[in-house]
PDB file of C-alpha atoms in Angstrom:
ATOM      1  CA  MET H   1       0.000   0.000   0.001  1.00 91.00           C
ATOM      2  CA  SER H   2       2.975   2.344   0.449  1.00 94.00           C
ATOM      3  CA  LYS H   3       2.799   3.845  -3.058  1.00 96.00           C
ATOM      4  CA  LYS H   4      -0.912   4.611  -2.645  1.00 97.00           C
ATOM      5  CA  VAL H   5      -0.526   6.657   0.550  1.00 97.00           C
ATOM      6  CA  GLN H   6      -0.766  10.383  -0.175  1.00 98.00           C
ATOM      7  CA  ALA H   7      -1.847  11.711   3.229  1.00 97.00           C
ATOM      8  CA  ILE H   8      -1.408  10.882   6.901  1.00 97.00           C
ATOM      9  CA  TYR H   9      -3.810  11.954   9.625  1.00 96.00           C
ATOM     10  CA  LEU H  10      -1.917  12.017  12.920  1.00 94.00           C
ATOM     11  CA  TRP H  11      -4.048  11.198  15.963  1.00 88.00           C
ATOM     12  CA  TRP H  12      -2.381  11.532  19.357  1.00 78.00           C
ATOM     13  CA  HIS H  13       1.088  11.466  17.790  1.00 80.00           C
ATOM     14  CA  LYS H  14       0.434   8.202  15.898  1.00 87.00           C
ATOM     15  CA  PRO H  15       1.876   6.940  13.641  1.00 91.00           C
ATOM     16  CA  VAL H  16       5.398   8.022  14.542  1.00 92.00           C
ATOM     17  CA  ILE H  17       6.803  10.048  11.654  1.00 95.00           C
ATOM     18  CA  ASP H  18      10.462   9.199  11.181  1.00 95.00           C
ATOM     19  CA  GLN H  19      12.877   8.980   8.272  1.00 96.00           C
ATOM     20  CA  GLU H  20      12.143   5.293   7.708  1.00 96.00           C
ATOM     21  CA  LEU H  21       8.408   5.916   7.329  1.00 96.00           C
ATOM     22  CA  LEU H  22       8.911   8.931   5.076  1.00 97.00           C
ATOM     23  CA  GLN H  23      11.249   6.986   2.826  1.00 97.00           C
ATOM     24  CA  SER H  24       8.669   4.181   2.548  1.00 97.00           C
ATOM     25  CA  LEU H  25       5.936   6.536   1.265  1.00 97.00           C
ATOM     26  CA  PRO H  26       7.175   8.004  -2.033  1.00 97.00           C
ATOM     27  CA  ASN H  27       3.858   9.697  -2.937  1.00 97.00           C
ATOM     28  CA  LEU H  28       3.100  11.230   0.454  1.00 98.00           C
ATOM     29  CA  LYS H  29       1.961  14.845   0.028  1.00 98.00           C
ATOM     30  CA  VAL H  30       0.686  15.996   3.413  1.00 98.00           C
ATOM     31  CA  ILE H  31       0.614  15.203   7.129  1.00 97.00           C
ATOM     32  CA  ALA H  32      -2.380  16.610   9.021  1.00 96.00           C
ATOM     33  CA  ASN H  33      -2.072  16.802  12.795  1.00 94.00           C
ATOM     34  CA  SER H  34      -5.005  16.393  15.186  1.00 89.00           C
ATOM     35  CA  GLY H  35      -4.126  19.387  17.314  1.00 84.00           C
ATOM     36  CA  VAL H  36      -2.184  22.618  17.328  1.00 85.00           C
ATOM     37  CA  ARG H  37       1.165  21.591  18.864  1.00 84.00           C
ATOM     38  CA  MET H  38       3.735  20.174  16.439  1.00 88.00           C
ATOM     39  CA  ASP H  39       6.660  19.434  18.780  1.00 86.00           C
ATOM     40  CA  HIS H  40       6.331  15.674  18.141  1.00 86.00           C
ATOM     41  CA  LEU H  41       7.286  16.227  14.490  1.00 92.00           C
ATOM     42  CA  ASP H  42      10.687  17.000  13.000  1.00 93.00           C
ATOM     43  CA  LEU H  43       9.353  19.710  10.708  1.00 94.00           C
ATOM     44  CA  LYS H  44      12.597  20.150   8.779  1.00 95.00           C
ATOM     45  CA  LEU H  45      12.892  16.415   8.180  1.00 96.00           C
ATOM     46  CA  VAL H  46       9.324  16.203   6.883  1.00 97.00           C
ATOM     47  CA  ALA H  47       9.804  19.252   4.650  1.00 96.00           C
ATOM     48  CA  SER H  48      13.012  17.767   3.211  1.00 97.00           C
ATOM     49  CA  PHE H  49      10.861  15.021   1.680  1.00 97.00           C
ATOM     50  CA  GLY H  50       8.652  17.630   0.007  1.00 97.00           C
ATOM     51  CA  VAL H  51       5.776  16.804   2.351  1.00 97.00           C
ATOM     52  CA  LYS H  52       3.528  19.592   3.598  1.00 97.00           C
ATOM     53  CA  MET H  53       2.224  19.804   7.171  1.00 97.00           C
ATOM     54  CA  ALA H  54      -0.885  21.216   8.792  1.00 96.00           C
ATOM     55  CA  ASN H  55      -2.373  21.473  12.266  1.00 94.00           C
ATOM     56  CA  ALA H  56      -5.854  22.189  13.628  1.00 90.00           C
ATOM     57  CA  PRO H  57      -5.703  25.448  15.611  1.00 88.00           C
ATOM     58  CA  ARG H  58      -9.308  26.523  15.073  1.00 86.00           C
ATOM     59  CA  ALA H  59     -10.776  23.303  16.440  1.00 85.00           C
ATOM     60  CA  VAL H  60      -8.827  23.064  19.694  1.00 89.00           C
ATOM     61  CA  SER H  61      -8.659  26.597  21.073  1.00 92.00           C
ATOM     62  CA  SER H  62     -12.007  26.774  22.876  1.00 94.00           C
ATOM     63  CA  SER H  63     -11.861  23.338  24.473  1.00 94.00           C
ATOM     64  CA  THR H  64      -8.268  23.895  25.638  1.00 95.00           C
ATOM     65  CA  ALA H  65      -9.164  27.292  27.102  1.00 97.00           C
ATOM     66  CA  ASP H  66     -12.090  25.669  28.942  1.00 97.00           C
ATOM     67  CA  THR H  67      -9.686  23.082  30.384  1.00 97.00           C
ATOM     68  CA  GLY H  68      -7.353  25.811  31.589  1.00 98.00           C
ATOM     69  CA  MET H  69     -10.122  27.618  33.437  1.00 98.00           C
ATOM     70  CA  ALA H  70     -11.450  24.332  34.849  1.00 98.00           C
ATOM     71  CA  LEU H  71      -8.022  23.563  36.311  1.00 98.00           C
ATOM     72  CA  LEU H  72      -7.711  27.079  37.718  1.00 98.00           C
ATOM     73  CA  LEU H  73     -11.089  26.831  39.455  1.00 98.00           C
ATOM     74  CA  ALA H  74     -10.534  23.263  40.673  1.00 98.00           C
ATOM     75  CA  SER H  75      -7.226  24.209  42.267  1.00 98.00           C
ATOM     76  CA  ALA H  76      -8.467  27.488  43.731  1.00 98.00           C
ATOM     77  CA  ARG H  77     -11.475  25.863  45.426  1.00 97.00           C
ATOM     78  CA  ARG H  78      -9.693  22.560  46.224  1.00 97.00           C
ATOM     79  CA  LEU H  79     -12.373  20.545  44.435  1.00 97.00           C
ATOM     80  CA  VAL H  80     -10.421  17.282  44.253  1.00 96.00           C
ATOM     81  CA  GLU H  81      -9.579  17.356  47.957  1.00 95.00           C
ATOM     82  CA  GLY H  82     -13.163  18.321  48.725  1.00 94.00           C
ATOM     83  CA  TYR H  83     -14.511  15.427  46.668  1.00 94.00           C
ATOM     84  CA  HIS H  84     -12.450  12.922  48.636  1.00 92.00           C
ATOM     85  CA  ILE H  85     -13.641  14.439  51.915  1.00 92.00           C
ATOM     86  CA  ALA H  86     -17.270  14.308  50.751  1.00 93.00           C
ATOM     87  CA  ILE H  87     -17.155  10.593  49.819  1.00 93.00           C
ATOM     88  CA  SER H  88     -15.046   9.474  52.778  1.00 92.00           C
ATOM     89  CA  SER H  89     -16.649   6.839  54.999  1.00 91.00           C
ATOM     90  CA  ARG H  90     -15.540   8.950  57.991  1.00 89.00           C
ATOM     91  CA  MET H  91     -17.220  12.118  56.729  1.00 87.00           C
ATOM     92  CA  GLU H  92     -19.238  13.876  59.447  1.00 88.00           C
ATOM     93  CA  TYR H  93     -18.534  17.513  58.621  1.00 86.00           C
ATOM     94  CA  CYS H  94     -16.044  19.595  56.662  1.00 86.00           C
ATOM     95  CA  GLU H  95     -13.403  21.327  58.760  1.00 88.00           C
ATOM     96  CA  ALA H  96     -13.983  25.068  59.120  1.00 88.00           C
ATOM     97  CA  ASP H  97     -10.422  25.783  58.020  1.00 90.00           C
ATOM     98  CA  PHE H  98     -10.719  23.859  54.730  1.00 91.00           C
ATOM     99  CA  LEU H  99     -10.382  27.034  52.701  1.00 95.00           C
ATOM    100  CA  GLY H 100      -9.662  27.808  49.076  1.00 96.00           C
ATOM    101  CA  VAL H 101      -8.698  31.104  47.471  1.00 97.00           C
ATOM    102  CA  GLU H 102     -10.780  33.697  45.641  1.00 98.00           C
ATOM    103  CA  VAL H 103     -10.773  33.814  41.869  1.00 98.00           C
ATOM    104  CA  THR H 104     -12.896  36.946  41.535  1.00 98.00           C
ATOM    105  CA  GLY H 105     -10.592  39.961  41.654  1.00 98.00           C
ATOM    106  CA  ALA H 106      -7.434  37.850  41.561  1.00 98.00           C
ATOM    107  CA  THR H 107      -4.641  38.486  39.045  1.00 98.00           C
ATOM    108  CA  LEU H 108      -4.140  35.979  36.236  1.00 98.00           C
ATOM    109  CA  GLY H 109      -0.845  35.962  34.370  1.00 98.00           C
ATOM    110  CA  ILE H 110      -1.006  34.313  30.949  1.00 98.00           C
ATOM    111  CA  ILE H 111       2.313  33.237  29.434  1.00 98.00           C
ATOM    112  CA  GLY H 112       1.629  32.860  25.723  1.00 98.00           C
ATOM    113  CA  MET H 113      -1.182  35.039  24.337  1.00 97.00           C
ATOM    114  CA  GLY H 114      -1.901  33.225  21.096  1.00 94.00           C
ATOM    115  CA  ARG H 115      -5.293  31.938  20.021  1.00 93.00           C
ATOM    116  CA  ILE H 116      -5.775  29.807  23.173  1.00 95.00           C
ATOM    117  CA  GLY H 117      -4.274  32.357  25.552  1.00 97.00           C
ATOM    118  CA  TYR H 118      -6.617  35.037  24.276  1.00 98.00           C
ATOM    119  CA  LYS H 119      -9.662  32.797  24.783  1.00 97.00           C
ATOM    120  CA  ILE H 120      -8.503  32.189  28.352  1.00 98.00           C
ATOM    121  CA  ALA H 121      -8.357  35.956  28.850  1.00 98.00           C
ATOM    122  CA  LEU H 122     -11.934  36.249  27.586  1.00 98.00           C
ATOM    123  CA  ARG H 123     -13.064  33.675  30.139  1.00 98.00           C
ATOM    124  CA  ALA H 124     -11.027  35.249  32.948  1.00 98.00           C
ATOM    125  CA  LYS H 125     -12.618  38.624  32.249  1.00 98.00           C
ATOM    126  CA  ALA H 126     -16.025  37.077  32.998  1.00 97.00           C
ATOM    127  CA  PHE H 127     -14.634  36.059  36.398  1.00 98.00           C
ATOM    128  CA  GLU H 128     -13.644  39.689  37.017  1.00 98.00           C
ATOM    129  CA  MET H 129      -9.954  38.810  37.096  1.00 98.00           C
ATOM    130  CA  ASN H 130      -7.117  41.248  36.515  1.00 98.00           C
ATOM    131  CA  ILE H 131      -5.211  39.973  33.484  1.00 98.00           C
ATOM    132  CA  LEU H 132      -1.515  40.262  32.713  1.00 98.00           C
ATOM    133  CA  TYR H 133       0.145  38.595  29.765  1.00 98.00           C
ATOM    134  CA  HIS H 134       3.596  37.962  28.365  1.00 98.00           C
ATOM    135  CA  ASN H 135       4.079  37.094  24.711  1.00 97.00           C
ATOM    136  CA  ARG H 136       6.790  37.306  22.071  1.00 94.00           C
ATOM    137  CA  THR H 137       4.755  39.974  20.318  1.00 95.00           C
ATOM    138  CA  ARG H 138       2.330  42.401  21.895  1.00 97.00           C
ATOM    139  CA  ARG H 139      -1.352  42.183  21.006  1.00 97.00           C
ATOM    140  CA  LYS H 140      -3.123  45.089  19.323  1.00 97.00           C
ATOM    141  CA  GLU H 141      -4.374  47.770  21.694  1.00 97.00           C
ATOM    142  CA  GLN H 142      -8.034  47.070  20.889  1.00 97.00           C
ATOM    143  CA  GLU H 143      -7.522  43.354  21.627  1.00 98.00           C
ATOM    144  CA  GLU H 144      -5.964  44.204  24.994  1.00 98.00           C
ATOM    145  CA  GLN H 145      -8.808  46.562  25.827  1.00 97.00           C
ATOM    146  CA  ALA H 146     -11.443  43.978  24.866  1.00 97.00           C
ATOM    147  CA  VAL H 147     -10.291  41.654  27.664  1.00 97.00           C
ATOM    148  CA  GLY H 148      -8.729  44.241  29.969  1.00 97.00           C
ATOM    149  CA  ALA H 149      -5.252  42.722  29.639  1.00 98.00           C
ATOM    150  CA  ALA H 150      -1.982  44.481  30.453  1.00 98.00           C
ATOM    151  CA  TYR H 151       1.205  43.528  28.593  1.00 98.00           C
ATOM    152  CA  CYS H 152       4.338  42.518  30.506  1.00 98.00           C
ATOM    153  CA  GLU H 153       7.389  42.837  28.295  1.00 97.00           C
ATOM    154  CA  LYS H 154       9.407  40.782  30.797  1.00 97.00           C
ATOM    155  CA  MET H 155       8.039  37.508  32.159  1.00 98.00           C
ATOM    156  CA  ASP H 156       9.582  38.232  35.566  1.00 98.00           C
ATOM    157  CA  GLY H 157       7.152  41.074  36.234  1.00 98.00           C
ATOM    158  CA  LEU H 158       4.181  38.861  35.462  1.00 98.00           C
ATOM    159  CA  LEU H 159       5.450  36.085  37.754  1.00 98.00           C
ATOM    160  CA  GLN H 160       5.925  38.499  40.643  1.00 98.00           C
ATOM    161  CA  GLN H 161       2.403  39.938  40.413  1.00 98.00           C
ATOM    162  CA  ALA H 162       0.126  37.059  39.421  1.00 98.00           C
ATOM    163  CA  ASP H 163      -2.007  35.007  41.798  1.00 98.00           C
ATOM    164  CA  PHE H 164      -2.475  32.423  39.036  1.00 98.00           C
ATOM    165  CA  VAL H 165       0.104  31.802  36.303  1.00 98.00           C
ATOM    166  CA  MET H 166      -1.155  29.908  33.252  1.00 98.00           C
ATOM    167  CA  VAL H 167       1.366  28.583  30.742  1.00 98.00           C
ATOM    168  CA  VAL H 168       0.064  28.372  27.155  1.00 97.00           C
ATOM    169  CA  VAL H 169       3.167  28.178  24.948  1.00 96.00           C
ATOM    170  CA  SER H 170       4.420  25.786  22.285  1.00 90.00           C
ATOM    171  CA  LEU H 171       7.281  23.481  23.260  1.00 91.00           C
ATOM    172  CA  THR H 172      10.429  24.624  21.481  1.00 90.00           C
ATOM    173  CA  PRO H 173      14.123  24.612  22.434  1.00 91.00           C
ATOM    174  CA  GLN H 174      13.535  28.145  23.753  1.00 94.00           C
ATOM    175  CA  THR H 175      10.576  27.170  25.970  1.00 96.00           C
ATOM    176  CA  HIS H 176      11.983  23.867  27.278  1.00 96.00           C
ATOM    177  CA  LYS H 177      11.955  24.232  31.090  1.00 98.00           C
ATOM    178  CA  LEU H 178      10.806  27.834  30.672  1.00 98.00           C
ATOM    179  CA  ILE H 179       9.540  27.678  34.260  1.00 98.00           C
ATOM    180  CA  GLY H 180      12.307  26.475  36.542  1.00 98.00           C
ATOM    181  CA  LYS H 181      13.608  27.070  40.072  1.00 98.00           C
ATOM    182  CA  ARG H 182      14.340  30.755  39.480  1.00 98.00           C
ATOM    183  CA  GLU H 183      10.928  31.486  37.959  1.00 98.00           C
ATOM    184  CA  LEU H 184       9.065  29.593  40.677  1.00 98.00           C
ATOM    185  CA  GLU H 185      10.885  31.563  43.354  1.00 98.00           C
ATOM    186  CA  LEU H 186       9.769  34.803  41.696  1.00 98.00           C
ATOM    187  CA  MET H 187       6.126  33.800  42.143  1.00 98.00           C
ATOM    188  CA  LYS H 188       4.071  34.657  45.204  1.00 98.00           C
ATOM    189  CA  PRO H 189       3.970  31.963  47.925  1.00 98.00           C
ATOM    190  CA  THR H 190       0.173  32.132  47.546  1.00 98.00           C
ATOM    191  CA  ALA H 191       0.291  31.656  43.747  1.00 98.00           C
ATOM    192  CA  THR H 192      -0.880  28.727  41.638  1.00 98.00           C
ATOM    193  CA  LEU H 193       0.848  27.460  38.478  1.00 98.00           C
ATOM    194  CA  ILE H 194      -1.354  26.027  35.715  1.00 98.00           C
ATOM    195  CA  ASN H 195       0.121  24.240  32.687  1.00 98.00           C
ATOM    196  CA  ILE H 196      -1.956  23.362  29.618  1.00 97.00           C
ATOM    197  CA  SER H 197       0.866  23.477  27.054  1.00 95.00           C
ATOM    198  CA  ARG H 198       3.452  20.691  27.281  1.00 94.00           C
ATOM    199  CA  GLY H 199       4.942  19.018  30.331  1.00 96.00           C
ATOM    200  CA  ALA H 200       8.548  19.814  29.444  1.00 96.00           C
ATOM    201  CA  VAL H 201       7.846  23.558  29.540  1.00 97.00           C
ATOM    202  CA  ILE H 202       8.134  23.219  33.333  1.00 98.00           C
ATOM    203  CA  ASP H 203      11.084  21.802  35.261  1.00 98.00           C
ATOM    204  CA  GLN H 204       9.152  19.135  37.166  1.00 98.00           C
ATOM    205  CA  GLU H 205      11.871  18.488  39.746  1.00 98.00           C
ATOM    206  CA  ALA H 206      11.960  22.189  40.599  1.00 98.00           C
ATOM    207  CA  LEU H 207       8.162  22.222  40.729  1.00 98.00           C
ATOM    208  CA  VAL H 208       8.049  19.315  43.191  1.00 98.00           C
ATOM    209  CA  THR H 209      10.519  21.108  45.456  1.00 98.00           C
ATOM    210  CA  ALA H 210       8.567  24.376  45.220  1.00 98.00           C
ATOM    211  CA  LEU H 211       5.288  22.657  46.128  1.00 98.00           C
ATOM    212  CA  GLN H 212       6.795  20.687  49.002  1.00 98.00           C
ATOM    213  CA  SER H 213       8.560  23.698  50.524  1.00 98.00           C
ATOM    214  CA  GLY H 214       5.770  26.260  50.101  1.00 98.00           C
ATOM    215  CA  VAL H 215       7.538  28.361  47.471  1.00 98.00           C
ATOM    216  CA  ILE H 216       4.157  28.379  45.675  1.00 98.00           C
ATOM    217  CA  ARG H 217       0.707  27.407  46.915  1.00 98.00           C
ATOM    218  CA  ALA H 218      -0.361  24.861  44.304  1.00 98.00           C
ATOM    219  CA  ALA H 219      -0.174  23.576  40.738  1.00 98.00           C
ATOM    220  CA  ALA H 220      -2.747  22.308  38.254  1.00 98.00           C
ATOM    221  CA  LEU H 221      -1.400  20.305  35.322  1.00 98.00           C
ATOM    222  CA  ASP H 222      -3.076  18.853  32.260  1.00 98.00           C
ATOM    223  CA  VAL H 223       0.321  17.868  30.878  1.00 97.00           C
ATOM    224  CA  THR H 224       3.400  16.195  32.347  1.00 97.00           C
ATOM    225  CA  TYR H 225       6.528  14.464  31.132  1.00 96.00           C
ATOM    226  CA  PRO H 226       6.320  11.631  30.574  1.00 95.00           C
ATOM    227  CA  GLU H 227       2.600  11.007  30.134  1.00 94.00           C
ATOM    228  CA  PRO H 228       1.484   9.259  32.221  1.00 95.00           C
ATOM    229  CA  LEU H 229       3.894   9.870  35.088  1.00 97.00           C
ATOM    230  CA  PRO H 230       5.501   6.847  36.788  1.00 97.00           C
ATOM    231  CA  ARG H 231       3.144   5.685  39.539  1.00 97.00           C
ATOM    232  CA  ASP H 232       5.707   6.507  42.223  1.00 97.00           C
ATOM    233  CA  HIS H 233       6.348  10.067  40.985  1.00 98.00           C
ATOM    234  CA  ALA H 234       6.421  12.691  43.740  1.00 98.00           C
ATOM    235  CA  LEU H 235       3.837  14.890  41.978  1.00 98.00           C
ATOM    236  CA  LEU H 236       1.231  12.151  42.413  1.00 97.00           C
ATOM    237  CA  LYS H 237       1.687  12.198  46.182  1.00 96.00           C
ATOM    238  CA  LEU H 238       1.124  15.916  46.794  1.00 97.00           C
ATOM    239  CA  LYS H 239      -2.249  17.238  47.952  1.00 94.00           C
ATOM    240  CA  ASN H 240      -1.630  20.685  46.480  1.00 97.00           C
ATOM    241  CA  VAL H 241      -1.509  19.375  42.887  1.00 98.00           C
ATOM    242  CA  VAL H 242      -4.360  18.669  40.486  1.00 98.00           C
ATOM    243  CA  ILE H 243      -3.319  16.460  37.553  1.00 98.00           C
ATOM    244  CA  THR H 244      -5.504  15.483  34.607  1.00 98.00           C
ATOM    245  CA  PRO H 245      -4.557  13.081  31.771  1.00 96.00           C
ATOM    246  CA  HIS H 246      -4.135  15.608  28.939  1.00 94.00           C
ATOM    247  CA  LEU H 247      -7.846  16.356  28.617  1.00 94.00           C
ATOM    248  CA  GLY H 248      -7.361  19.664  26.814  1.00 92.00           C
ATOM    249  CA  ILE H 249      -9.147  18.826  23.560  1.00 90.00           C
ATOM    250  CA  LYS H 250     -11.089  15.768  24.669  1.00 92.00           C
ATOM    251  CA  THR H 251     -14.702  16.707  24.014  1.00 94.00           C
ATOM    252  CA  HIS H 252     -17.084  15.222  21.454  1.00 95.00           C
ATOM    253  CA  LYS H 253     -17.398  18.518  19.615  1.00 94.00           C
ATOM    254  CA  ALA H 254     -13.673  19.290  19.549  1.00 93.00           C
ATOM    255  CA  THR H 255     -12.816  15.800  18.307  1.00 92.00           C
ATOM    256  CA  TYR H 256     -15.309  16.148  15.458  1.00 94.00           C
ATOM    257  CA  MET H 257     -14.069  19.640  14.577  1.00 94.00           C
ATOM    258  CA  ILE H 258     -10.429  18.494  14.615  1.00 93.00           C
ATOM    259  CA  THR H 259     -11.216  15.735  12.142  1.00 93.00           C
ATOM    260  CA  GLU H 260     -13.103  18.173   9.896  1.00 95.00           C
ATOM    261  CA  GLU H 261     -10.206  20.621   9.953  1.00 95.00           C
ATOM    262  CA  ALA H 262      -7.688  17.858   9.194  1.00 95.00           C
ATOM    263  CA  VAL H 263      -9.763  16.617   6.249  1.00 96.00           C
ATOM    264  CA  GLU H 264     -10.040  20.187   4.943  1.00 97.00           C
ATOM    265  CA  ASN H 265      -6.248  20.512   5.070  1.00 97.00           C
ATOM    266  CA  ILE H 266      -5.705  17.127   3.407  1.00 97.00           C
ATOM    267  CA  LEU H 267      -8.138  17.794   0.559  1.00 98.00           C
ATOM    268  CA  ALA H 268      -6.530  21.172  -0.103  1.00 98.00           C
ATOM    269  CA  ALA H 269      -3.067  19.598  -0.309  1.00 97.00           C
ATOM    270  CA  LEU H 270      -4.204  16.760  -2.569  1.00 97.00           C
ATOM    271  CA  ASN H 271      -5.865  19.240  -4.918  1.00 97.00           C
ATOM    272  CA  ASP H 272      -2.856  21.588  -4.962  1.00 96.00           C
ATOM    273  CA  LEU H 273      -4.813  24.351  -3.231  1.00 97.00           C
ATOM    274  CA  PRO H 274      -3.608  26.608  -0.382  1.00 96.00           C
ATOM    275  CA  ILE H 275      -3.677  24.636   2.880  1.00 97.00           C
ATOM    276  CA  PRO H 276      -5.808  26.553   5.441  1.00 95.00           C
ATOM    277  CA  SER H 277      -3.661  25.614   8.461  1.00 95.00           C
ATOM    278  CA  GLU H 278      -0.282  24.882   6.882  1.00 96.00           C
ATOM    279  CA  VAL H 279       2.701  24.789   9.256  1.00 95.00           C
ATOM    280  CA  LEU H 280       6.138  25.671   7.904  1.00 93.00           C
ATOM    281  CA  PRO H 281       9.459  24.700   9.498  1.00 90.00           C
ATOM    282  CA  SER H 282      11.069  27.618  11.293  1.00 78.00           C
TER     283      SER H 282
END
C-alpha cells in the first residue's frame, strides 16, 4: 500500500513520523495533525521530503481554554480534595479551616497570548480577574482593551504579580523548562501554576521542590513528562496538585471539529490548493 498513501492523519502522535516511514511513502503529500502543537514532528525532516504539514488550531482553542479555566477553578477551590472528603466513609462535617482562594478579583498571568491564551483571557474577564500577559509579540491595543489585559514585556514582572500563572506556549528549544527554580521563586507563595501546554515547559523536579517547601501554593497540570507519570512520581503524592490526563481537547465537539479541519487541510493539499492551516518549518 505504500505507493498509494498520499496523506497521513496524525491522531495523538500516531503513527510516529520518522525517516524510515517517510522513505517508505514516495507519494506522500501531506501530514495533518489532530491538534495545534507540532513538537512531536521534525518539521525540517518532513519538509526535506517535500511533504507539507498542517495542524488544527481553530478546532482546539475553545476546548483547551475551557480546560485551563477548569483547572484554575478546581485548584483554587480545592475541588479534588473536597470530593475525597465528601465521599469518605468517615465524613461527618467539613473542617472550618478547609479554605480555598478567591478567583474573583485575583490576578491571572497568561504566558503565551496566542489563540488559546486570548480565549482564556476572555473567560477570565467574565470572572472579574485582573489579566496580565507575556508574549513574544504584543497584542493590538483594541484586543488588549477587549479583555482588559496588560502587557508585561518581561516575564519576571508577570510572575511576581500574578495570583495564578497559566502557561500556554508551544514546546520549542527556547521554551523547554521555561519555568524552573528561578521562575518559581519569583512567584508569590500564595500563587498557583497552571500548565496546559506541554509538560517539558516546566522543570518538574523544581516544581516538586517548590510545592513541598511552600515556594508556591499549588499547581494544576493537564500535561506532564512523561505522560502518564511513573506511579511513584512525587507529583502524584502531593495534595496541592491537580493532575488530569491531557484532557485539553477531549470533548465530542472538539474531536469532530479536529477531524473536519484535518480533512479540509488534506483535501486542499491533494488538490494543490492553499492549505488553510499549513505549518512551515522555522
